[in-house]
Coordinates of C-alpha atoms in Angstrom, one line a residue:
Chain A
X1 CA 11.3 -39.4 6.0
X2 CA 14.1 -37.9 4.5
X3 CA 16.6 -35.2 6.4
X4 CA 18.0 -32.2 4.6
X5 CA 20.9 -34.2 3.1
X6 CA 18.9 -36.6 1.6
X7 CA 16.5 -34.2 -0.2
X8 CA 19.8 -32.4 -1.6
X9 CA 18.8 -29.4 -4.1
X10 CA 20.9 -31.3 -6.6
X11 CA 18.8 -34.3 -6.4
X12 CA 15.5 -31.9 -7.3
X13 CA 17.3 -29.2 -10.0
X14 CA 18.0 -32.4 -12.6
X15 CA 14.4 -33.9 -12.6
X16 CA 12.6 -31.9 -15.4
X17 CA 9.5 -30.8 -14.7
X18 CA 6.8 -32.9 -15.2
X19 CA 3.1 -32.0 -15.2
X20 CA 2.9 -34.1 -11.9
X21 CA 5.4 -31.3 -10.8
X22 CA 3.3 -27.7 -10.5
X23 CA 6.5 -25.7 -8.1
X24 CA 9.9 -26.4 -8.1
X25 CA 12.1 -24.1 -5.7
X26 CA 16.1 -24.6 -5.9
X27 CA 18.5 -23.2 -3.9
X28 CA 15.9 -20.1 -2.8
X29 CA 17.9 -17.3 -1.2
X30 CA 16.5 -14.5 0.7
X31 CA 17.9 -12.2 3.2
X32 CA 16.7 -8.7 4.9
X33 CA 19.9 -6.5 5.7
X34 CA 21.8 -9.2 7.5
X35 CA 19.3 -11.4 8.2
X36 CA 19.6 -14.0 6.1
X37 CA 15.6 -15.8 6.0
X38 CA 15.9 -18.6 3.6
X39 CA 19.7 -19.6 3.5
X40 CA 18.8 -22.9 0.9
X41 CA 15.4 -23.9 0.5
X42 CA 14.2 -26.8 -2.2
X43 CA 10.9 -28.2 -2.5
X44 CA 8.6 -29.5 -4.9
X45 CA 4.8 -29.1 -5.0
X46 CA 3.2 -32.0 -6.7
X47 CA -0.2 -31.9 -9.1
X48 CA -3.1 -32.6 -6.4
X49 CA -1.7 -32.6 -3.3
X50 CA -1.7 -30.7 0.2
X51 CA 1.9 -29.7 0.9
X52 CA 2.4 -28.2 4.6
X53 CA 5.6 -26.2 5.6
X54 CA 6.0 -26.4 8.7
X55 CA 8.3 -24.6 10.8
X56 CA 8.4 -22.4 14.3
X57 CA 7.9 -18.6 14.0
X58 CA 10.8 -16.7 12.3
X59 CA 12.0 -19.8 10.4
X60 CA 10.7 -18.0 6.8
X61 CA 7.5 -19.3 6.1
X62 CA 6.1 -16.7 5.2
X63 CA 9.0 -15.4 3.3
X64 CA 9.2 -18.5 0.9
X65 CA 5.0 -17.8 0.0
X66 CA 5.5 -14.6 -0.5
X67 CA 8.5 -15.1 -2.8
X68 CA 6.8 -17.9 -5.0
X69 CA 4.0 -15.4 -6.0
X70 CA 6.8 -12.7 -6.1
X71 CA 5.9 -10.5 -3.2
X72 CA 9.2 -10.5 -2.3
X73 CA 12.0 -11.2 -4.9
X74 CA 13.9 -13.9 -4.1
X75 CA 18.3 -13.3 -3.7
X76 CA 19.0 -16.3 -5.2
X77 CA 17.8 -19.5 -6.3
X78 CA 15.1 -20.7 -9.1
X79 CA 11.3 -21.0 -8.7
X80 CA 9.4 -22.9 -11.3
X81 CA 5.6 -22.5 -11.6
X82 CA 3.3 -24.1 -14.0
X83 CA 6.5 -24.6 -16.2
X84 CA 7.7 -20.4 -15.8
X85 CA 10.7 -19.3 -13.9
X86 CA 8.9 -16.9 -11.5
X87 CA 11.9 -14.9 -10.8
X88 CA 12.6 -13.8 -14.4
X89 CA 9.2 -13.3 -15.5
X90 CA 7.5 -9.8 -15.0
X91 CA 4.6 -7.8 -16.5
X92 CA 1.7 -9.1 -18.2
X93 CA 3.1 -12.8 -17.9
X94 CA 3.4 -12.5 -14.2
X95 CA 0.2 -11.0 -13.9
X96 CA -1.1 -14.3 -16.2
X97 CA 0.6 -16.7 -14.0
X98 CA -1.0 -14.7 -10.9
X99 CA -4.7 -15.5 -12.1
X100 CA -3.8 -19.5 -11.5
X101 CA -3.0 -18.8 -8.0
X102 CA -5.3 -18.5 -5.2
X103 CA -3.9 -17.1 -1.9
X104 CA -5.3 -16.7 1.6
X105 CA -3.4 -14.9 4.0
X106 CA -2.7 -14.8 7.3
X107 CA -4.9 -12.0 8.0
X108 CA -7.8 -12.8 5.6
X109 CA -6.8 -9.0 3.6
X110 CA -10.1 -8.4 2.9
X111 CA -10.9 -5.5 1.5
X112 CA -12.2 -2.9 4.3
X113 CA -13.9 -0.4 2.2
X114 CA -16.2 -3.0 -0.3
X115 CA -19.0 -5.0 1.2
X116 CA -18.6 -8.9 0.7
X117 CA -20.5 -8.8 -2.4
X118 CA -17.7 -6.6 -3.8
X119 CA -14.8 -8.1 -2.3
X120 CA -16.0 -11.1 -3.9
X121 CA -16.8 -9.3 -7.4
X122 CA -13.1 -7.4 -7.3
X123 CA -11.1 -10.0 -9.2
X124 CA -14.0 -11.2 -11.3
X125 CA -14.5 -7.8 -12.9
X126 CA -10.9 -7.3 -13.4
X127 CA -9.9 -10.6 -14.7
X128 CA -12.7 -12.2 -16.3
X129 CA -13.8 -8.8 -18.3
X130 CA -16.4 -10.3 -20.7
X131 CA -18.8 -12.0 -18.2
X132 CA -21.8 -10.2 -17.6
X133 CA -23.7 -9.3 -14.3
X134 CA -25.8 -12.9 -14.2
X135 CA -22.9 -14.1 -14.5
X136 CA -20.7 -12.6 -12.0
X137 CA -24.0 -13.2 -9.8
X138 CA -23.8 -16.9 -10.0
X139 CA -20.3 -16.9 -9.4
X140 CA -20.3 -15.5 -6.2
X141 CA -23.1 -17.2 -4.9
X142 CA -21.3 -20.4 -6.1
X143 CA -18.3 -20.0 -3.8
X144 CA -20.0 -18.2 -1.0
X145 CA -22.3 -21.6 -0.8
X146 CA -18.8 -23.5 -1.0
X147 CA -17.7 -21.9 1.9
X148 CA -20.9 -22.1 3.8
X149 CA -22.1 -18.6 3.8
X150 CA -24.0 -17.6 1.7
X151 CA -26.3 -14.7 3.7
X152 CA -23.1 -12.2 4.2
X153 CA -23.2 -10.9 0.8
X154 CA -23.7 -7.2 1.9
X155 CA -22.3 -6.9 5.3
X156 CA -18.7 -4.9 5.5
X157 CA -15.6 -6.8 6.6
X158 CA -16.0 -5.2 10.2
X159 CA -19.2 -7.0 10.7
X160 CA -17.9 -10.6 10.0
X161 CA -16.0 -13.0 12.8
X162 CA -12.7 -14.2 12.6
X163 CA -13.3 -17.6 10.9
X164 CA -16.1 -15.6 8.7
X165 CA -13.6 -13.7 7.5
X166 CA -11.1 -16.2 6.5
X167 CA -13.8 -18.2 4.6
X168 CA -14.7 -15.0 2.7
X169 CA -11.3 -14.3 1.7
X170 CA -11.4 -18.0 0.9
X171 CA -14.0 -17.8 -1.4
X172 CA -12.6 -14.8 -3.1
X173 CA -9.2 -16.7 -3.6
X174 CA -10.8 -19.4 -5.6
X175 CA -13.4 -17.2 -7.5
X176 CA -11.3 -17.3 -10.5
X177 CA -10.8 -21.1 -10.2
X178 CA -7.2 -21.6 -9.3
X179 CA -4.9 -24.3 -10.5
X180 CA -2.8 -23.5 -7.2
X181 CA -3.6 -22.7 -3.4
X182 CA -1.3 -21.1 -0.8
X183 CA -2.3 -20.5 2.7
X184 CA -0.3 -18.4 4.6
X185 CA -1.1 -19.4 8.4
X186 CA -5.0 -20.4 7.7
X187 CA -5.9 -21.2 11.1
X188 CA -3.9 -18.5 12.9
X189 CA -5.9 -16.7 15.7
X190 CA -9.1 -18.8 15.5
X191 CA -10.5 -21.1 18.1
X192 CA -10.2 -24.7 17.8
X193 CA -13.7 -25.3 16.5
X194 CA -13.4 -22.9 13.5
X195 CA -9.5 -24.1 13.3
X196 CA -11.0 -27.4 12.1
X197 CA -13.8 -26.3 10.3
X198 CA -10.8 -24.2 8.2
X199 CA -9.1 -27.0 7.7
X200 CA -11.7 -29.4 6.4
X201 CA -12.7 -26.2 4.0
X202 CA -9.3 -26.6 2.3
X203 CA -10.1 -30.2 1.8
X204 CA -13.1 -29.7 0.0
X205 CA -11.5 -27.1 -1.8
X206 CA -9.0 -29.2 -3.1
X207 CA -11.4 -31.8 -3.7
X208 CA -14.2 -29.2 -5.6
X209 CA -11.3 -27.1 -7.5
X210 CA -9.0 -29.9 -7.9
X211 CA -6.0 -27.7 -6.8
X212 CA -2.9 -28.4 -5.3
X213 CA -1.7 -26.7 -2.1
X214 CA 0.8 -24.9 0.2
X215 CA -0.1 -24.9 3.6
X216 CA 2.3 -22.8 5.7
X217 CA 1.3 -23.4 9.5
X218 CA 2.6 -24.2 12.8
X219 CA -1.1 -25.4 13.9
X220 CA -0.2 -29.2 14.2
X221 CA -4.3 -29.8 14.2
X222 CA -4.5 -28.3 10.8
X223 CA -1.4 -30.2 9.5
X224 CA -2.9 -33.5 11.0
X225 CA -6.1 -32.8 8.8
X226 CA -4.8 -31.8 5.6
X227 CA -1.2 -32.3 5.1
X228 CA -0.2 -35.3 2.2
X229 CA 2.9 -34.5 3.0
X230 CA 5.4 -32.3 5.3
X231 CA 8.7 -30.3 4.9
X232 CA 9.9 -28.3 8.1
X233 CA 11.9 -26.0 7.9
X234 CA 14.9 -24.6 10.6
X235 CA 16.9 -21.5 10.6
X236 CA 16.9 -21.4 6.8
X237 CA 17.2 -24.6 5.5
X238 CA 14.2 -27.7 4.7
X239 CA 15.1 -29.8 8.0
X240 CA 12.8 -32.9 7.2
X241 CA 10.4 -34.1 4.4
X242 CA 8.1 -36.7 4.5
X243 CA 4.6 -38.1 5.3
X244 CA 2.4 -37.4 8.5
X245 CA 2.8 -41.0 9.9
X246 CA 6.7 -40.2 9.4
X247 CA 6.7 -37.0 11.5
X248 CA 4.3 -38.7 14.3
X249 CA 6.8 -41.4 14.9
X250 CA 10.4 -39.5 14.2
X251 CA 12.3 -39.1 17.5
X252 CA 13.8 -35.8 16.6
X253 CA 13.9 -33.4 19.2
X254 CA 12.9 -30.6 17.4
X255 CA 10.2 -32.5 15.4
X256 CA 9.2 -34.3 18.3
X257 CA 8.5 -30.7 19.9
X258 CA 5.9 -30.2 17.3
X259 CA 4.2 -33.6 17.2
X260 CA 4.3 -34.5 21.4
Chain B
X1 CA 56.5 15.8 38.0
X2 CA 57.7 13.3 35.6
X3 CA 54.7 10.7 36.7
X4 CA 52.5 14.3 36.1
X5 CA 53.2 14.5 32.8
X6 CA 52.4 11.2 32.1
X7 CA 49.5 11.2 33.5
X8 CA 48.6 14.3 31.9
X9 CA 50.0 12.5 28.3
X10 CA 47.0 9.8 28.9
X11 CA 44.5 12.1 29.8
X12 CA 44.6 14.2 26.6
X13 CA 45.2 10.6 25.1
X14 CA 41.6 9.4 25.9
X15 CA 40.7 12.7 25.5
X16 CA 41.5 12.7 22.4
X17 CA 40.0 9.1 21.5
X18 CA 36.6 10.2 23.0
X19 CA 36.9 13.2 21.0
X20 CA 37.7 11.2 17.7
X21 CA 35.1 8.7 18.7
X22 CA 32.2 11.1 18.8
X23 CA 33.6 13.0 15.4
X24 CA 33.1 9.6 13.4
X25 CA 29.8 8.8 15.0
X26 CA 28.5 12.1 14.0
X27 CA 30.2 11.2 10.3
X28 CA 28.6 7.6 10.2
X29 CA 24.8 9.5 11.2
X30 CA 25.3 11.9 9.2
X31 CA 26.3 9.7 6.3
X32 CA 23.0 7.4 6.9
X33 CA 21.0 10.5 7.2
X34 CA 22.1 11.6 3.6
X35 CA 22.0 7.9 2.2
X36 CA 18.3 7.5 3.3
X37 CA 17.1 11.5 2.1
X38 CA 18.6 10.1 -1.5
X39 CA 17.1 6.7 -0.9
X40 CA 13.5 8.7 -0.6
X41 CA 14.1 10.8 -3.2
X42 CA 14.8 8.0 -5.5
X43 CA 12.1 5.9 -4.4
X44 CA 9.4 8.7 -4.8
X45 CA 11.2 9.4 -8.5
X46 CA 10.2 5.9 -9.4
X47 CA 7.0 6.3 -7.9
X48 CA 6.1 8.9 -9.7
X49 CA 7.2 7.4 -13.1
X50 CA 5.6 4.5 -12.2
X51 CA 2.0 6.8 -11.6
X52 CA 2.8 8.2 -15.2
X53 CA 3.0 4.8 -16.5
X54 CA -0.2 3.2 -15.2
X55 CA -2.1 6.9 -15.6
X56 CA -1.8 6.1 -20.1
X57 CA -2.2 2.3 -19.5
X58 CA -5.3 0.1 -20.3
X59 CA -8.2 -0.4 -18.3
X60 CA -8.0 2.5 -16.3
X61 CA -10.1 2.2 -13.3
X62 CA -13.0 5.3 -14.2
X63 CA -15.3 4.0 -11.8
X64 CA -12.8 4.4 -8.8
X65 CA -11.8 7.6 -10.4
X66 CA -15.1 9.1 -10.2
X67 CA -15.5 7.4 -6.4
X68 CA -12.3 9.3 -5.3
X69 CA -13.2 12.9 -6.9
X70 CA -16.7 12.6 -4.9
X71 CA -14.3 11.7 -1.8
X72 CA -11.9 14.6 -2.6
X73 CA -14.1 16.9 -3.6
X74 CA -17.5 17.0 -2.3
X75 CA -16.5 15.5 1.2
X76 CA -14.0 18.8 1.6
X77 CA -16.3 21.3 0.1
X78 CA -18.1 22.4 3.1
X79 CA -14.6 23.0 4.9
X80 CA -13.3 24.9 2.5
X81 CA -16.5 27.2 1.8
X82 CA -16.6 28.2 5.4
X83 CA -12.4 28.8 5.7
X84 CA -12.7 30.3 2.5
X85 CA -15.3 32.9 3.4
X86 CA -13.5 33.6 6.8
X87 CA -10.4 34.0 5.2
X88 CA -11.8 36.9 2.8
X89 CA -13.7 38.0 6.1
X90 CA -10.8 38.6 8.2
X91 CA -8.5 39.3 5.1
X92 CA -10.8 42.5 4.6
X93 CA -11.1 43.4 8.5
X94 CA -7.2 43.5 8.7
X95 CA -6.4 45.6 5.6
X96 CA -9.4 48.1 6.0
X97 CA -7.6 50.2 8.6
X98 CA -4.6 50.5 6.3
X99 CA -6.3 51.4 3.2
X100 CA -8.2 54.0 4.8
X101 CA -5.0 55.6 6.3
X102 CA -3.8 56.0 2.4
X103 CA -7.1 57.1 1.6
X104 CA -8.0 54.3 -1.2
X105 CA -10.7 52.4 1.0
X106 CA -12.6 51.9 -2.3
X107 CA -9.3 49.8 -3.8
X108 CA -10.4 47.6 -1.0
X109 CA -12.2 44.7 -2.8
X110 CA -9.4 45.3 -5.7
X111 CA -7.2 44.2 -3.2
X112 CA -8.1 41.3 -1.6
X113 CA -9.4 40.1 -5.4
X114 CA -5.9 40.0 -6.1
X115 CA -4.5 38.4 -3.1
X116 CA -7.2 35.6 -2.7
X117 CA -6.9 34.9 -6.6
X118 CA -3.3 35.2 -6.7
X119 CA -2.1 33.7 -3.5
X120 CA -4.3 33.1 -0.1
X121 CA -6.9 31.1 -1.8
X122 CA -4.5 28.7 -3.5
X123 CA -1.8 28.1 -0.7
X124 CA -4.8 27.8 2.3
X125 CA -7.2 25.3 0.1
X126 CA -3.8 23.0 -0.9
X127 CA -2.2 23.5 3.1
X128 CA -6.2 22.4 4.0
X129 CA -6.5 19.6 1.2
X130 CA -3.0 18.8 2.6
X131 CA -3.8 17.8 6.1
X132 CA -7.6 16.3 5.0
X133 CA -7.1 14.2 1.9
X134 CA -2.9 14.1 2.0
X135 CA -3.1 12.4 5.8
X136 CA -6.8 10.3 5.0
X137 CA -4.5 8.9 1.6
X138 CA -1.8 7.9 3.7
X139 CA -3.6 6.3 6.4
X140 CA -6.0 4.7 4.3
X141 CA -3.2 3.4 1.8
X142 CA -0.9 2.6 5.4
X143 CA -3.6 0.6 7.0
X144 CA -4.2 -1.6 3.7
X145 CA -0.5 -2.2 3.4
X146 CA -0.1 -3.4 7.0
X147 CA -3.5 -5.7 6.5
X148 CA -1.9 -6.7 3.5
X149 CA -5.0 -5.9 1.6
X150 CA -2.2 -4.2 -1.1
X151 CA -0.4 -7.5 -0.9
X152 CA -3.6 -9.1 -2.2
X153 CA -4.7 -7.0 -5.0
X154 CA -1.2 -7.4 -6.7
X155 CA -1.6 -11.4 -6.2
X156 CA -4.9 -11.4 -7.9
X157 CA -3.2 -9.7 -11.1
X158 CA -4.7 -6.6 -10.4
X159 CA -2.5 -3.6 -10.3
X160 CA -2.6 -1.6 -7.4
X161 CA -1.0 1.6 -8.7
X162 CA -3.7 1.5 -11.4
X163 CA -6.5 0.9 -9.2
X164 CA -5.4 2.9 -5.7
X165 CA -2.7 5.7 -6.8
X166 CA -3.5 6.9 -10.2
X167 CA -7.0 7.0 -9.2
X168 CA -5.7 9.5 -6.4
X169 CA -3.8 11.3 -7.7
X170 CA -5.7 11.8 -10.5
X171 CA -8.6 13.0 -8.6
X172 CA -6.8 15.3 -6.4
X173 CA -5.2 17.3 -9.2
X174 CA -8.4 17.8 -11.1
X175 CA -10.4 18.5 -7.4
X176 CA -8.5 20.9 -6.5
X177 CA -8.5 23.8 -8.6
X178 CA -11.9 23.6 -8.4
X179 CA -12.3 23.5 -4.8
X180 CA -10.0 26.9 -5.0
X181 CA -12.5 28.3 -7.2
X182 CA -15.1 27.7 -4.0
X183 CA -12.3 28.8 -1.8
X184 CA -12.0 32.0 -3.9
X185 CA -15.8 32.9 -4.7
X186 CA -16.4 32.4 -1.0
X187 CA -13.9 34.7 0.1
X188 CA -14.9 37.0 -2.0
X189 CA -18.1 36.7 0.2
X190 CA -16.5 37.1 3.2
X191 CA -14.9 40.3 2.1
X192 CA -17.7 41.4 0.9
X193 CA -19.5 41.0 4.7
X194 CA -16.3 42.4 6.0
X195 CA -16.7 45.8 3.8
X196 CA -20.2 46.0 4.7
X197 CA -19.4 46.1 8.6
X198 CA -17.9 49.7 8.4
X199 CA -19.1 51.0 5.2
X200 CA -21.9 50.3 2.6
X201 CA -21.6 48.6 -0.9
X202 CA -23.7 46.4 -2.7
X203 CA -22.4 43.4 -3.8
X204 CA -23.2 44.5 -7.4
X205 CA -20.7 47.2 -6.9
X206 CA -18.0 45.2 -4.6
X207 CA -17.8 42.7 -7.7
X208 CA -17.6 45.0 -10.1
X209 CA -14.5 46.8 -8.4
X210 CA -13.2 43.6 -7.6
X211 CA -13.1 41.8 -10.7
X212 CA -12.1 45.1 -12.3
X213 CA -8.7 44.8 -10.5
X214 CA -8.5 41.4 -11.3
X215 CA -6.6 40.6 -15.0
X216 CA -6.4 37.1 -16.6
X217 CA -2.5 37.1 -16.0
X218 CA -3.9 36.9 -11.9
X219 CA -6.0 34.3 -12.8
X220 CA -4.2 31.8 -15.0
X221 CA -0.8 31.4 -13.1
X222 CA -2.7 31.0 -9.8
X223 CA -5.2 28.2 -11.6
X224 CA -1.6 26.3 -13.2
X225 CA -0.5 25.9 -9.8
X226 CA -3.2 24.0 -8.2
X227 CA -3.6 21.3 -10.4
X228 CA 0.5 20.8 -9.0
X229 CA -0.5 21.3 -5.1
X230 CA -3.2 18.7 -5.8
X231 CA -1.1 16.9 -7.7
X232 CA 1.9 17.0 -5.2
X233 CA -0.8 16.1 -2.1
X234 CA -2.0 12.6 -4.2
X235 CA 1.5 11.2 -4.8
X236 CA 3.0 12.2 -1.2
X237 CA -0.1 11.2 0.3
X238 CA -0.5 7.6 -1.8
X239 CA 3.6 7.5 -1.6
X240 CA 3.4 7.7 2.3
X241 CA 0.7 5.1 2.5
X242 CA 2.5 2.9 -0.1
X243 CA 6.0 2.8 1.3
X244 CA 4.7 2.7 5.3
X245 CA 6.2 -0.3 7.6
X246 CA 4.9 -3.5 8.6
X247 CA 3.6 -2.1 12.2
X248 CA -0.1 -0.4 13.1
X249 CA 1.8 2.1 14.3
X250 CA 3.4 3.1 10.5
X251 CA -0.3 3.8 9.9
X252 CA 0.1 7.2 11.9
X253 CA 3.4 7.9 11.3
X254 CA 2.6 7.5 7.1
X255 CA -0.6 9.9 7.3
X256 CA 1.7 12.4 9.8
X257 CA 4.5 12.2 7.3
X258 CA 2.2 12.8 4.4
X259 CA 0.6 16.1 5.7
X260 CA 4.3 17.1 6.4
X261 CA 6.1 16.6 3.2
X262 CA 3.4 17.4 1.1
X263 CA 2.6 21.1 3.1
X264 CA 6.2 21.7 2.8
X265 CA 6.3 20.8 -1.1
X266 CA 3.6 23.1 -1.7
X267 CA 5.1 26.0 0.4
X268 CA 8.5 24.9 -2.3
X269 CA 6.1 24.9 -5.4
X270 CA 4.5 28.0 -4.8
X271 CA 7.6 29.9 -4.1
X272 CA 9.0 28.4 -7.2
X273 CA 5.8 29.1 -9.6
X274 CA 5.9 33.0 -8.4
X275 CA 9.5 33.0 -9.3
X276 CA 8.7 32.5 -13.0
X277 CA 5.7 34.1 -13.1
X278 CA 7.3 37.4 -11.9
X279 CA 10.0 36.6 -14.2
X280 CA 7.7 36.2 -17.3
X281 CA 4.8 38.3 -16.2

């Protein structure tokens, strides 16, 4: 396991890009007001694996998602996806680089007025603009079956559970096939039964899709089932990096919060 | 004495600090208070060029479009037949017993013609529209911010100024003027039951004399400036939603703030389209 010294930004920002490497973050920056989130964050998401950030509430999990699909613009630093810079890119290109992400938040952000059916139909109709309405069909049945539900297709949002709804919004997050996956929180208000379930869905995912993932969450049951590797992060800054066994053993205080 | 007027040195001392203390306070909020009222009016300038944008882009969302004119429109059509027929109603009752005083009780319908074309029916179907569709945009657009359901159509390369705002807006500028038109037939109704309490004229005759009074230089300004109430309740009403807080409780305060801005805008517009039309009319 490596500390934050070792996994200097300067160490990262001279590798080139590689098609092993699908993110690159550098130096990110991001403050609100005074608050200063992400102080100097670098990471690397590698081609076909499960990357968790984890970190306590507050320490800018969220914030760092948000800013690699540029929900929030970044203060400083570079972020590098699928070989763009994310932060200079706007328009029609970020819109391209958009459709080969798939991302599930914290709150599932279903759609309230649209039955499933259409939830799952939104992107497809707006995106994939040639395929017809067999075709669209098929589709949704396909990931509703992935995500082991497959008899919601016309109830509203209101009428699903908590874990139904995060598989739906699942489902419609890979619908256009994504080449990356970021969960914001996945398991967040759900019991420990569907917790798992949740996590062994973004397995198969990644497995089925072949895509490689972001998993912000401070569930350490979730990060036990699908992390191939860890960063945490602490007041601003990547604290540690490494592999599961690593974390489990480290006698770090603060890491030792999370993992005794 | 000496120790006196020392003491009375320090007293006018922190007196005066207080005093000082307050003044720059009041500076500082005040300053803040100005920053943020140009902050909103520069926000809702690039709001509204970014609505103009999307509105000539590709793929514009028709289906959506037609979904919000039913929403707008035949959802506040009962409400505004009946306010628009007690409106003419009451309209007539009031101005009956000063017209006959003067002795012109027959200029009656020609009268209220005139003011429900030119003014009451566009300024009470926009103040209506205001509070119904202004406040139901804002908390509908508010609620899907704070659920992040706006976060999510951006990430899935749709945009949602295309799909939620323009669509609004859209709709409400071309639904209004024609639920004024309701608005106006029905009060014409309504005055019409309100002449026949106290007198007797058929409704051949009351539209006769009231369209008689009525000239296409009533008419025209009045329609011109509902397409901009409508169009001034779908941008404060999708700007509200759009720029509320994080919070469920931005939801209420973006829906309250819509009605708000937008009834006051449309008090501003319609002083300001009178202006010129008295000025070129």
């Amino acid at each position: 396991m490596k500390n934050s010294q070792e996994t200097s930004s300067d160490t990262i920002s001279e590798e080139k890009i590689t098609s092993e490497t699908l993110i690159e973050i550098t130096n990110l920056k991001k403050s609100f007001g005074k608050l200063e989130v992400l102080k100097d964050i670098s990471l690397k998401l590698r081609n076909g694996e499960n990357l968790v950030v984890l970190g306590k509430s507050g320490s800018g999990k969220s914030v760092l998602i948000k800013c690699i699909v540029r929900l929030l613009n970044p203060d400083g630093g570079t972020i590098s996806m699928l070989g763009k810079n994310v932060c200079s890119i706007k328009g029609n290109e970020l819109s391209e680089l958009r459709k080969k992400i798939g991302f599930l938040f914290q709150s599932g952000a279903l759609y309230d007025s649209m039955t499933v059916k259409e939830n799952l139909e939104f992107p497809l109709r707006r995106i994939k603009r040639g395929l017809n309405e067999q075709k669209i069909d098929k589709k949704v049945i396909e990931v509703l079956e992935n995500v082991g539900l497959s008899d919601v297709l016309d109830k509203m949002p209101s009428q699903l559970s908590g874990g139904m709804r995060k598989r739906i919004s699942l489902a419609r997050s890979i619908i256009l096939d994504p080449v990356i996956m970021l969960y914001d929180e996945p398991t967040t208000g759900l019991d420990p039964v569907t917790s798992d379930e949740i996590s062994e869905l973004i397995n198969s995912v990644q497995k089925k899709y072949k895509t490689s993932s972001i998993i912000i969450t401070h569930d350490i049951a979730c990060v036990r089932l699908t992390a191939d590797r860890i960063i945490m992060l602490h007041e601003g800054y990547v604290y540690a990096e490494g592999k599961l066994s690593e974390f489990e053993k480290s006698e770090d205080p603060l890491i030792m919060s999370f993992f005794k | 004495m000496k120790k006196l007027k020392i003491l009375d040195i320090k007293k006018v001392q922190s007196l005066a600090t207080a005093r000082s203390i307050r003044l720059s306070e009041q500076t500082l909020d005040q300053k803040e208070r100005a920053n943020s009222f140009l902050k909103e009016v520069g926000d809702m300038s690039l709001f509204i060029k970014q609505i103009i944008k999307e509105t000539f882009s590709r793929n514009f969302e028709f289906k959506e479009f037609l979904r919000q004119c039913y929403e707008i429109g035949n959802k506040s059509l009962s409400l505004i037949i009946i306010i628009g027929m007690i409106m003419g109603l009451v309209l007539t009752i009031q101005s009956r017993p000063a017209m006959v005083k003067f002795g012109a009780v027959t200029m009656l319908p020609g009268m209220v013609a005139v003011s429900i074309i030119r003014e009451i029916g566009p300024i009470i179907t926009a103040l209506i529209c205001a509070g119904k569709i202004g406040s139901g945009m804002g908390a509908e657009l508010g609620s899907m911010k704070v659920t992040e359901q706006i976060d999510a159509m951006e990430v899935s390369a749709t945009n949602p100024i295309r799909y939620l705002v323009v669509t609004r807006v859209l709709a409400a500028t071309l639904m209004l003027p024609i639920l004024v038109l309701f608005a106006d037939a029905f009060g014409f109704l309504g005055s019409w039951i309100g002449v026949n309490i106290k007198g007797d004229v058929s409704l051949v005759l009351y539209i006769f004399r009231a369209f008689g009074s009525i000239t296409f230089l009533d008419f025209f300004p009045a329609l011109i400036k509902t397409f901009l109430f409508g169009a001034v309740i779908g941008i404060v009403g999708c700007y509200k939603g759009f720029t509320a807080g994080r919070g469920t409780e931005s939801v209420g305060k973006a829906a309250n703030a819509a009605v708000v801005l937008s009834s006051l805008l449309i008090i501003i517009v319609d002083m300001i389209a009178v202006q010129i039309t008295d000025m070129w009319l």
